[in-house]
Amino acid sequence: MSVTPSDFKQQTTPRDPETPHASVSTTSVHGGEARQKPSHAITDSVVLASTFTFENTQAIISFIENEEDRGEYGRYGVPGERVVERKLAALEGAEEAILYSSGMAAFVGVLNSVLSQSDEIIFFDECYHRSREYCRKHLARFGVKTIDVKTGDYDAMEAAITPKTKLLVSESPTNPHLSIVDLDRFAEIGKQHGVLTIIDATLATPFNIQPIAHGVDLVMHSATKYLGGHNDLLAGVVLGRKEILDPIRTLRGIMGAVNSPHNCYLLQRGLKTFGLRMKQHNENGMRVAEYLENHPRVEKVYYPGLESHAYHGVAKETMQGYGGLVTFLVKDADWQQTARIVDAAKVARIAPSLGGVETLIEQPLVMSYFQCTPEERAEFGINDNMIRLACGIEDADDLIADLQQCLEVK
Ligand SMILES: *Cc1c(COP(=O)(O)O)cnc(C)c1O
């Protein structure tokens, strides 16, 4: 049977973890897109409209009654956004996707929709610091209780479940320690207790893990990172079954955390090379991690592809590649010596974020935790001598040469 690109419009079945890369690049290029487009253009149009017209009153009534998929008002969605949502859903093997203006907007959008007063959520404790801050500081104001359990302690997570528990939350891999969640086990705990599960898979992307195929209910990504891939846009996405996402989408229409048509197009364009880019990120991450592990000035490397990593076993089972993020500790260095190593970088650029074509380097203590107390940093596992390298898609040899000269700095 011959396969045409229009067959890749929508892939509503969960992806098969056994053949995870079947058609990833074909789906990245063609998924979600119409075969024939306005003006016969090969690319989608950027429709710059905040509102959409109806021919007459009957057309409005028909739109409402038949839930027609067409534009109404920009805050409820724009045409370019639907294309990206369908492409992302196809890549993830999810029924539906909802696009947001940032990863945090996606996270806050889901939590605000799913949770009510006196509900409880349980977190694996290694997580993006703003996600934790939102739960502890802001959801607490509305009577939602956040319980942290140690990452990877499934028994503690299960024991913390009460009749009020609504959501189990984790990242995989976590940041910056790159701990890996056993997705089958995580999903199973949720199913056993009738609690929704969500994985923030930003660091893995659908190229490296398929949480939905493992039974997880919801997946979210900061599309600002690998999905957009070029350090030139902010976006977020939540994916899962339509019945779960419908009320979340309704709330997004009220929040208004949507993308401009131009931003949607940038994301669509970035996604065309998703498969290619991920291969290079994975290769660079692995090469750099192996180099660092053998360097005499390096005390420890966190990278799930290394056998020395605490979660290598689970990673090997659940991941098809280990991503571009590598965290390491410099031997016998205080925070200022560590900063000098970061400052010496010539290829890697000093910046927060990850997942773009440019390699980025940062010292978590300075970049994200400078205003925390030493006790808080100890709680979050942020060491003074820690460096986080987010490999881009440059040549691995050049990244290694850059690190080599950085590590010569005293
Ligand atoms: C960056 C990031 C976020 C937040 O996404 P934004 O697009 O910056 O809002 C959430 N989770 C993880 C794991 C991230 O790396």
CSV table of C-alpha atoms in Angstrom, one decimal, residues 12-404:
chain,number,residue,atom,x,y,z
A,12,THR,CA,-5.0,9.2,17.1
A,13,THR,CA,-3.7,5.9,18.4
A,14,PRO,CA,-0.9,6.0,21.0
A,15,ARG,CA,2.5,5.6,19.5
A,16,ASP,CA,4.1,2.1,19.7
A,17,PRO,CA,7.1,2.3,22.1
A,18,GLU,CA,8.6,-0.6,20.1
A,19,THR,CA,8.8,1.4,16.9
A,20,PRO,CA,8.9,5.0,18.2
A,21,HIS,CA,10.6,6.6,15.3
A,22,ALA,CA,8.4,5.3,12.6
A,23,SER,CA,7.5,8.3,10.5
A,24,VAL,CA,8.6,10.9,13.1
A,25,SER,CA,10.2,13.1,10.4
A,26,THR,CA,7.3,12.5,7.9
A,27,THR,CA,4.9,13.5,10.6
A,28,SER,CA,7.0,16.6,11.6
A,29,VAL,CA,6.9,17.8,8.0
A,30,HIS,CA,3.3,16.8,6.9
A,31,GLY,CA,1.4,16.1,10.1
A,32,GLY,CA,-1.7,18.2,10.7
A,33,GLU,CA,-1.4,20.0,7.4
A,34,ALA,CA,-4.0,20.1,4.6
A,35,ARG,CA,-2.8,18.7,1.3
A,36,GLN,CA,-4.1,21.6,-0.7
A,37,LYS,CA,-3.8,25.1,0.8
A,38,PRO,CA,-5.0,28.6,0.0
A,39,SER,CA,-3.4,30.1,-3.2
A,40,HIS,CA,-2.0,26.5,-3.8
A,41,ALA,CA,0.9,27.5,-1.6
A,42,ILE,CA,3.0,24.7,-0.1
A,43,THR,CA,3.1,26.5,3.2
A,44,ASP,CA,0.2,27.5,5.4
A,45,SER,CA,-0.8,31.2,5.4
A,46,VAL,CA,-0.3,33.4,8.4
A,47,VAL,CA,-3.8,34.7,8.9
A,48,LEU,CA,-3.6,38.0,10.7
A,49,ALA,CA,-7.1,38.3,12.2
A,50,SER,CA,-8.4,38.8,15.7
A,51,THR,CA,-11.9,38.2,14.6
A,52,PHE,CA,-13.8,36.2,11.9
A,53,THR,CA,-16.9,37.2,10.0
A,54,PHE,CA,-20.2,35.4,9.6
A,55,GLU,CA,-22.3,35.8,6.5
A,56,ASN,CA,-25.5,36.2,8.5
A,57,THR,CA,-27.3,35.3,11.7
A,58,GLN,CA,-28.1,31.8,10.5
A,59,ALA,CA,-24.4,31.2,10.0
A,60,ILE,CA,-23.7,32.0,13.6
A,61,ILE,CA,-26.5,29.8,14.9
A,62,SER,CA,-25.2,26.9,12.7
A,63,PHE,CA,-21.6,27.4,13.9
A,64,ILE,CA,-22.8,27.2,17.6
A,65,GLU,CA,-25.2,24.3,17.1
A,66,ASN,CA,-22.9,22.2,14.9
A,67,GLU,CA,-19.7,23.1,16.8
A,68,GLU,CA,-18.2,23.9,13.4
A,69,ASP,CA,-14.3,24.0,13.3
A,70,ARG,CA,-13.9,27.6,12.1
A,71,GLY,CA,-12.7,30.9,13.4
A,72,GLU,CA,-14.8,33.0,15.7
A,73,TYR,CA,-12.6,35.3,17.8
A,74,GLY,CA,-8.8,35.0,18.2
A,75,ARG,CA,-8.8,34.2,21.9
A,76,TYR,CA,-10.7,30.9,21.2
A,77,GLY,CA,-8.2,29.9,18.5
A,78,VAL,CA,-6.8,30.9,15.1
A,79,PRO,CA,-6.4,28.8,12.0
A,80,GLY,CA,-2.5,28.5,12.2
A,81,GLU,CA,-2.9,27.3,15.8
A,82,ARG,CA,-5.1,24.4,14.8
A,83,VAL,CA,-2.5,23.2,12.3
A,84,VAL,CA,0.2,23.2,14.9
A,85,GLU,CA,-2.1,21.5,17.5
A,86,ARG,CA,-2.8,18.7,15.0
A,87,LYS,CA,0.9,18.3,14.1
A,88,LEU,CA,1.9,18.1,17.8
A,89,ALA,CA,-1.0,15.6,18.5
A,90,ALA,CA,0.2,13.4,15.6
A,91,LEU,CA,3.8,13.5,16.9
A,92,GLU,CA,2.7,12.6,20.4
A,93,GLY,CA,0.1,10.0,19.4
A,94,ALA,CA,-2.5,12.0,21.3
A,95,GLU,CA,-6.1,12.5,20.5
A,96,GLU,CA,-5.9,16.3,21.0
A,97,ALA,CA,-3.5,19.1,21.8
A,98,ILE,CA,-4.0,22.6,23.2
A,99,LEU,CA,-1.4,25.2,22.4
A,100,TYR,CA,-0.6,28.0,25.0
A,101,SER,CA,1.5,31.1,24.9
A,102,SER,CA,4.2,29.4,27.1
A,103,GLY,CA,5.0,26.2,28.9
A,104,MET,CA,4.0,27.8,32.2
A,105,ALA,CA,0.7,29.1,30.8
A,106,ALA,CA,0.0,25.4,29.8
A,107,PHE,CA,0.9,24.2,33.3
A,108,VAL,CA,-1.2,26.8,35.1
A,109,GLY,CA,-4.0,26.4,32.6
A,110,VAL,CA,-4.3,22.6,33.3
A,111,LEU,CA,-4.0,23.0,37.1
A,112,ASN,CA,-6.6,25.8,37.3
A,113,SER,CA,-9.0,23.7,35.2
A,114,VAL,CA,-8.6,20.4,37.0
A,115,LEU,CA,-8.3,21.6,40.7
A,116,SER,CA,-10.8,23.0,43.1
A,117,GLN,CA,-10.6,24.2,46.7
A,118,SER,CA,-9.2,21.6,49.2
A,119,ASP,CA,-8.0,19.3,46.5
A,120,GLU,CA,-4.5,17.8,46.8
A,121,ILE,CA,-1.8,17.2,44.2
A,122,ILE,CA,1.3,15.1,44.6
A,123,PHE,CA,4.6,16.0,43.0
A,124,PHE,CA,7.9,14.2,42.5
A,125,ASP,CA,10.1,16.8,44.1
A,126,GLU,CA,12.7,17.5,41.4
A,127,CYS,CA,10.9,19.9,39.1
A,128,TYR,CA,11.0,23.2,37.3
A,129,HIS,CA,11.2,25.8,40.1
A,130,ARG,CA,8.4,28.0,38.7
A,131,SER,CA,6.0,25.0,38.6
A,132,ARG,CA,6.8,24.3,42.3
A,133,GLU,CA,6.5,28.0,43.1
A,134,TYR,CA,3.0,28.2,41.4
A,135,CYS,CA,1.7,25.3,43.5
A,136,ARG,CA,3.3,26.1,46.8
A,137,LYS,CA,2.7,29.9,46.8
A,138,HIS,CA,-0.4,30.4,44.6
A,139,LEU,CA,-2.5,27.3,44.6
A,140,ALA,CA,-2.1,27.3,48.3
A,141,ARG,CA,-3.9,30.6,48.5
A,142,PHE,CA,-6.9,28.9,47.0
A,143,GLY,CA,-6.8,26.0,49.5
A,144,VAL,CA,-5.1,23.4,47.2
A,145,LYS,CA,-2.5,21.4,49.0
A,146,THR,CA,0.8,20.4,47.3
A,147,ILE,CA,2.6,17.3,48.6
A,148,ASP,CA,6.2,16.7,47.5
A,149,VAL,CA,7.6,13.2,47.6
A,150,LYS,CA,11.1,12.2,46.6
A,151,THR,CA,11.6,11.7,42.9
A,152,GLY,CA,11.4,8.0,42.0
A,153,ASP,CA,9.8,7.0,45.4
A,154,TYR,CA,6.6,5.4,44.0
A,155,ASP,CA,5.6,3.9,47.3
A,156,ALA,CA,5.7,7.3,49.0
A,157,MET,CA,3.7,8.7,46.1
A,158,GLU,CA,1.1,6.0,46.4
A,159,ALA,CA,1.0,6.3,50.3
A,160,ALA,CA,0.4,10.1,50.0
A,161,ILE,CA,-2.8,9.6,48.0
A,162,THR,CA,-6.0,10.5,49.8
A,163,PRO,CA,-9.6,10.8,48.6
A,164,LYS,CA,-8.8,14.5,47.9
A,165,THR,CA,-5.9,13.7,45.5
A,166,LYS,CA,-6.7,14.9,42.0
A,167,LEU,CA,-3.4,14.9,40.2
A,168,LEU,CA,0.0,13.2,40.2
A,169,VAL,CA,2.7,15.4,38.7
A,170,SER,CA,6.2,14.7,37.5
A,171,GLU,CA,8.8,15.7,35.0
A,172,SER,CA,10.8,13.2,33.0
A,173,PRO,CA,13.7,13.8,32.7
A,174,THR,CA,13.8,16.2,35.7
A,175,ASN,CA,15.9,19.4,35.6
A,176,PRO,CA,18.8,19.7,36.3
A,177,HIS,CA,19.4,16.2,37.7
A,178,LEU,CA,17.9,14.3,34.8
A,179,SER,CA,16.1,11.7,36.9
A,180,ILE,CA,13.9,9.4,34.8
A,181,VAL,CA,10.4,8.3,35.7
A,182,ASP,CA,9.2,4.7,35.2
A,183,LEU,CA,6.2,5.8,33.1
A,184,ASP,CA,4.3,2.4,33.4
A,185,ARG,CA,4.6,2.5,37.2
A,186,PHE,CA,3.6,6.2,37.5
A,187,ALA,CA,0.6,5.7,35.2
A,188,GLU,CA,-0.5,2.5,37.0
A,189,ILE,CA,-0.6,4.3,40.4
A,190,GLY,CA,-2.9,6.9,38.9
A,191,LYS,CA,-5.2,4.3,37.4
A,192,GLN,CA,-5.3,2.2,40.6
A,193,HIS,CA,-6.5,5.2,42.6
A,194,GLY,CA,-8.6,7.0,39.9
A,195,VAL,CA,-6.2,10.0,39.9
A,196,LEU,CA,-5.2,11.9,36.8
A,197,THR,CA,-1.5,11.7,35.9
A,198,ILE,CA,0.6,14.4,34.1
A,199,ILE,CA,4.2,14.3,32.8
A,200,ASP,CA,6.1,17.4,31.8
A,201,ALA,CA,8.1,15.8,29.1
A,202,THR,CA,9.8,19.0,27.9
A,203,LEU,CA,13.4,17.6,28.3
A,204,ALA,CA,12.5,14.4,26.4
A,205,THR,CA,10.1,15.4,23.7
A,206,PRO,CA,7.9,12.9,21.9
A,207,PHE,CA,11.1,11.8,20.1
A,208,ASN,CA,12.6,10.3,23.2
A,209,ILE,CA,9.5,9.2,25.3
A,210,GLN,CA,5.9,8.4,24.7
A,211,PRO,CA,4.1,8.9,28.1
A,212,ILE,CA,0.6,8.4,26.5
A,213,ALA,CA,1.6,5.0,25.1
A,214,HIS,CA,2.6,4.0,28.7
A,215,GLY,CA,-0.9,5.0,30.0
A,216,VAL,CA,-0.2,8.5,31.4
A,217,ASP,CA,-3.3,10.8,31.0
A,218,LEU,CA,-1.7,14.1,30.1
A,219,VAL,CA,1.6,15.2,28.7
A,220,MET,CA,2.8,18.8,28.6
A,221,HIS,CA,5.8,20.5,27.0
A,222,SER,CA,7.4,23.9,27.0
A,223,ALA,CA,7.4,24.2,23.2
A,224,THR,CA,9.9,27.0,23.8
A,225,LYS,CA,12.5,24.4,24.0
A,226,TYR,CA,13.1,21.4,21.5
A,227,LEU,CA,9.7,21.7,19.7
A,228,GLY,CA,10.2,25.3,18.6
A,229,GLY,CA,13.9,24.5,18.6
A,230,HIS,CA,15.4,27.8,17.5
A,231,ASN,CA,15.4,30.0,20.7
A,232,ASP,CA,13.1,32.4,18.9
A,233,LEU,CA,9.6,31.8,20.4
A,234,LEU,CA,7.7,31.0,23.6
A,235,ALA,CA,4.9,28.4,23.5
A,236,GLY,CA,3.5,25.5,25.5
A,237,VAL,CA,1.3,22.5,24.8
A,238,VAL,CA,-0.9,20.0,26.7
A,239,LEU,CA,-1.9,16.7,25.1
A,240,GLY,CA,-4.2,13.9,25.9
A,241,ARG,CA,-7.8,12.6,25.4
A,242,LYS,CA,-10.4,15.0,24.1
A,243,GLU,CA,-12.8,14.4,27.1
A,244,ILE,CA,-10.1,15.5,29.5
A,245,LEU,CA,-8.9,18.4,27.4
A,246,ASP,CA,-12.3,19.9,26.5
A,247,PRO,CA,-12.8,21.8,29.8
A,248,ILE,CA,-9.1,22.8,29.8
A,249,ARG,CA,-9.6,24.4,26.4
A,250,THR,CA,-12.6,26.2,27.5
A,251,LEU,CA,-10.7,27.8,30.4
A,252,ARG,CA,-7.8,28.7,28.0
A,253,GLY,CA,-10.4,30.7,26.0
A,254,ILE,CA,-11.1,32.7,29.1
A,255,MET,CA,-7.4,33.0,30.2
A,256,GLY,CA,-6.4,34.2,26.8
A,257,ALA,CA,-2.9,32.6,27.0
A,258,VAL,CA,-2.8,32.1,23.2
A,259,ASN,CA,-0.3,32.5,20.5
A,260,SER,CA,-0.2,35.1,17.8
A,261,PRO,CA,-0.6,33.8,14.2
A,262,HIS,CA,3.0,34.6,13.5
A,263,ASN,CA,4.2,32.7,16.6
A,264,CYS,CA,2.1,29.7,15.5
A,265,TYR,CA,3.8,29.8,12.1
A,266,LEU,CA,7.3,30.0,13.6
A,267,LEU,CA,6.5,26.9,15.7
A,268,GLN,CA,5.1,25.1,12.7
A,269,ARG,CA,8.3,25.9,10.7
A,270,GLY,CA,10.5,24.9,13.6
A,271,LEU,CA,8.8,21.6,13.9
A,272,LYS,CA,9.6,20.6,10.3
A,273,THR,CA,13.1,19.7,11.3
A,274,PHE,CA,12.2,18.2,14.7
A,275,GLY,CA,13.3,14.7,13.9
A,276,LEU,CA,16.6,15.8,12.4
A,277,ARG,CA,17.4,18.1,15.2
A,278,MET,CA,16.6,15.6,17.9
A,279,LYS,CA,19.0,13.1,16.5
A,280,GLN,CA,21.8,15.7,16.7
A,281,HIS,CA,20.8,16.8,20.2
A,282,ASN,CA,20.8,13.2,21.4
A,283,GLU,CA,24.2,12.5,19.8
A,284,ASN,CA,25.8,15.7,21.1
A,285,GLY,CA,24.4,15.0,24.6
A,286,MET,CA,25.8,11.5,24.7
A,287,ARG,CA,29.2,12.5,23.3
A,288,VAL,CA,29.6,15.5,25.6
A,289,ALA,CA,28.5,13.4,28.7
A,290,GLU,CA,31.1,10.7,27.9
A,291,TYR,CA,33.8,13.3,27.4
A,292,LEU,CA,33.0,15.0,30.7
A,293,GLU,CA,32.8,11.7,32.6
A,294,ASN,CA,36.4,11.0,31.7
A,295,HIS,CA,37.7,14.5,32.4
A,296,PRO,CA,39.9,14.7,35.5
A,297,ARG,CA,38.4,18.0,36.6
A,298,VAL,CA,34.9,16.7,36.6
A,299,GLU,CA,33.5,15.2,39.8
A,300,LYS,CA,30.2,13.9,38.5
A,301,VAL,CA,28.1,13.9,35.4
A,302,TYR,CA,24.3,13.7,35.4
A,303,TYR,CA,23.2,12.2,32.0
A,304,PRO,CA,20.7,9.3,31.7
A,305,GLY,CA,22.6,7.7,28.8
A,306,LEU,CA,25.6,7.1,31.1
A,307,GLU,CA,25.8,3.7,32.9
A,308,SER,CA,26.9,5.6,36.0
A,309,HIS,CA,23.6,7.5,36.2
A,310,ALA,CA,21.2,6.5,39.0
A,311,TYR,CA,18.3,6.1,36.5
A,312,HIS,CA,20.2,4.5,33.6
A,313,GLY,CA,18.2,1.3,33.9
A,314,VAL,CA,14.8,3.0,33.6
A,315,ALA,CA,16.1,5.3,31.0
A,316,LYS,CA,17.2,2.4,28.8
A,317,GLU,CA,13.8,0.9,29.1
A,318,THR,CA,11.7,3.9,28.4
A,319,MET,CA,13.8,6.3,26.3
A,320,GLN,CA,14.9,6.2,22.7
A,321,GLY,CA,17.6,8.9,23.2
A,322,TYR,CA,18.7,10.9,26.2
A,323,GLY,CA,18.5,14.4,25.0
A,324,GLY,CA,20.9,17.4,24.8
A,325,LEU,CA,21.0,18.4,28.5
A,326,VAL,CA,24.1,17.5,30.5
A,327,THR,CA,24.6,18.6,34.1
A,328,PHE,CA,28.0,18.2,35.8
A,329,LEU,CA,30.0,19.1,38.9
A,330,VAL,CA,33.5,20.6,38.8
A,331,LYS,CA,35.9,18.9,41.2
A,332,ASP,CA,37.0,21.0,44.2
A,333,ALA,CA,35.6,24.3,42.8
A,334,ASP,CA,33.7,27.0,44.7
A,335,TRP,CA,31.0,28.9,42.9
A,336,GLN,CA,33.4,31.7,41.7
A,337,GLN,CA,35.8,29.1,40.1
A,338,THR,CA,32.8,27.4,38.5
A,339,ALA,CA,31.6,30.8,37.2
A,340,ARG,CA,35.0,31.4,35.5
A,341,ILE,CA,34.7,28.1,33.7
A,342,VAL,CA,31.2,29.1,32.4
A,343,ASP,CA,32.6,32.5,31.4
A,344,ALA,CA,35.4,31.0,29.3
A,345,ALA,CA,32.9,29.4,26.9
A,346,LYS,CA,33.4,30.4,23.2
A,347,VAL,CA,30.9,28.3,21.4
A,348,ALA,CA,28.3,27.8,24.1
A,349,ARG,CA,26.4,30.9,24.9
A,350,ILE,CA,25.6,31.9,28.5
A,351,ALA,CA,21.8,31.9,28.8
A,352,PRO,CA,18.9,30.2,30.5
A,353,SER,CA,16.7,27.7,28.5
A,354,LEU,CA,17.6,24.7,26.4
A,355,GLY,CA,16.5,22.8,23.3
A,356,GLY,CA,17.4,25.3,20.6
A,357,VAL,CA,20.0,25.0,17.9
A,358,GLU,CA,22.5,27.0,19.9
A,359,THR,CA,24.3,25.3,22.8
A,360,LEU,CA,23.7,27.2,26.1
A,361,ILE,CA,25.7,27.0,29.3
A,362,GLU,CA,24.8,28.2,32.8
A,363,GLN,CA,25.5,27.8,36.4
A,364,PRO,CA,22.1,26.9,38.1
A,365,LEU,CA,23.2,28.6,41.4
A,366,VAL,CA,23.6,32.0,39.6
A,367,MET,CA,21.0,31.7,36.8
A,368,SER,CA,18.0,30.3,38.7
A,369,TYR,CA,18.7,30.0,42.4
A,370,PHE,CA,20.8,33.1,43.3
A,371,GLN,CA,18.2,34.5,45.6
A,372,CYS,CA,17.6,31.3,47.5
A,373,THR,CA,19.2,30.6,50.8
A,374,PRO,CA,21.9,27.9,51.0
A,375,GLU,CA,19.4,25.7,52.8
A,376,GLU,CA,16.9,26.0,50.0
A,377,ARG,CA,19.6,25.3,47.4
A,378,ALA,CA,20.5,22.2,49.4
A,379,GLU,CA,16.8,21.1,49.4
A,380,PHE,CA,16.6,21.5,45.6
A,381,GLY,CA,20.0,19.7,45.1
A,382,ILE,CA,21.7,22.8,43.6
A,383,ASN,CA,25.5,22.6,44.2
A,384,ASP,CA,27.9,25.6,44.0
A,385,ASN,CA,30.0,23.7,41.5
A,386,MET,CA,27.2,22.7,39.2
A,387,ILE,CA,27.1,23.6,35.5
A,388,ARG,CA,24.2,22.8,33.1
A,389,LEU,CA,25.0,22.5,29.4
A,390,ALA,CA,22.2,22.4,26.9
A,391,CYS,CA,23.7,21.0,23.8
A,392,GLY,CA,22.5,22.5,20.6
A,393,ILE,CA,23.0,21.0,17.1
A,394,GLU,CA,26.5,22.2,16.5
A,395,ASP,CA,29.2,19.5,15.8
A,396,ALA,CA,30.0,17.5,18.9
A,397,ASP,CA,33.8,17.8,18.3
A,398,ASP,CA,33.5,21.6,18.5
A,399,LEU,CA,31.4,21.5,21.7
A,400,ILE,CA,34.0,19.1,23.3
A,401,ALA,CA,36.9,21.4,22.2
A,402,ASP,CA,35.0,24.3,23.8
A,403,LEU,CA,34.6,22.4,27.1
A,404,GLN,CA,38.2,21.4,27.0
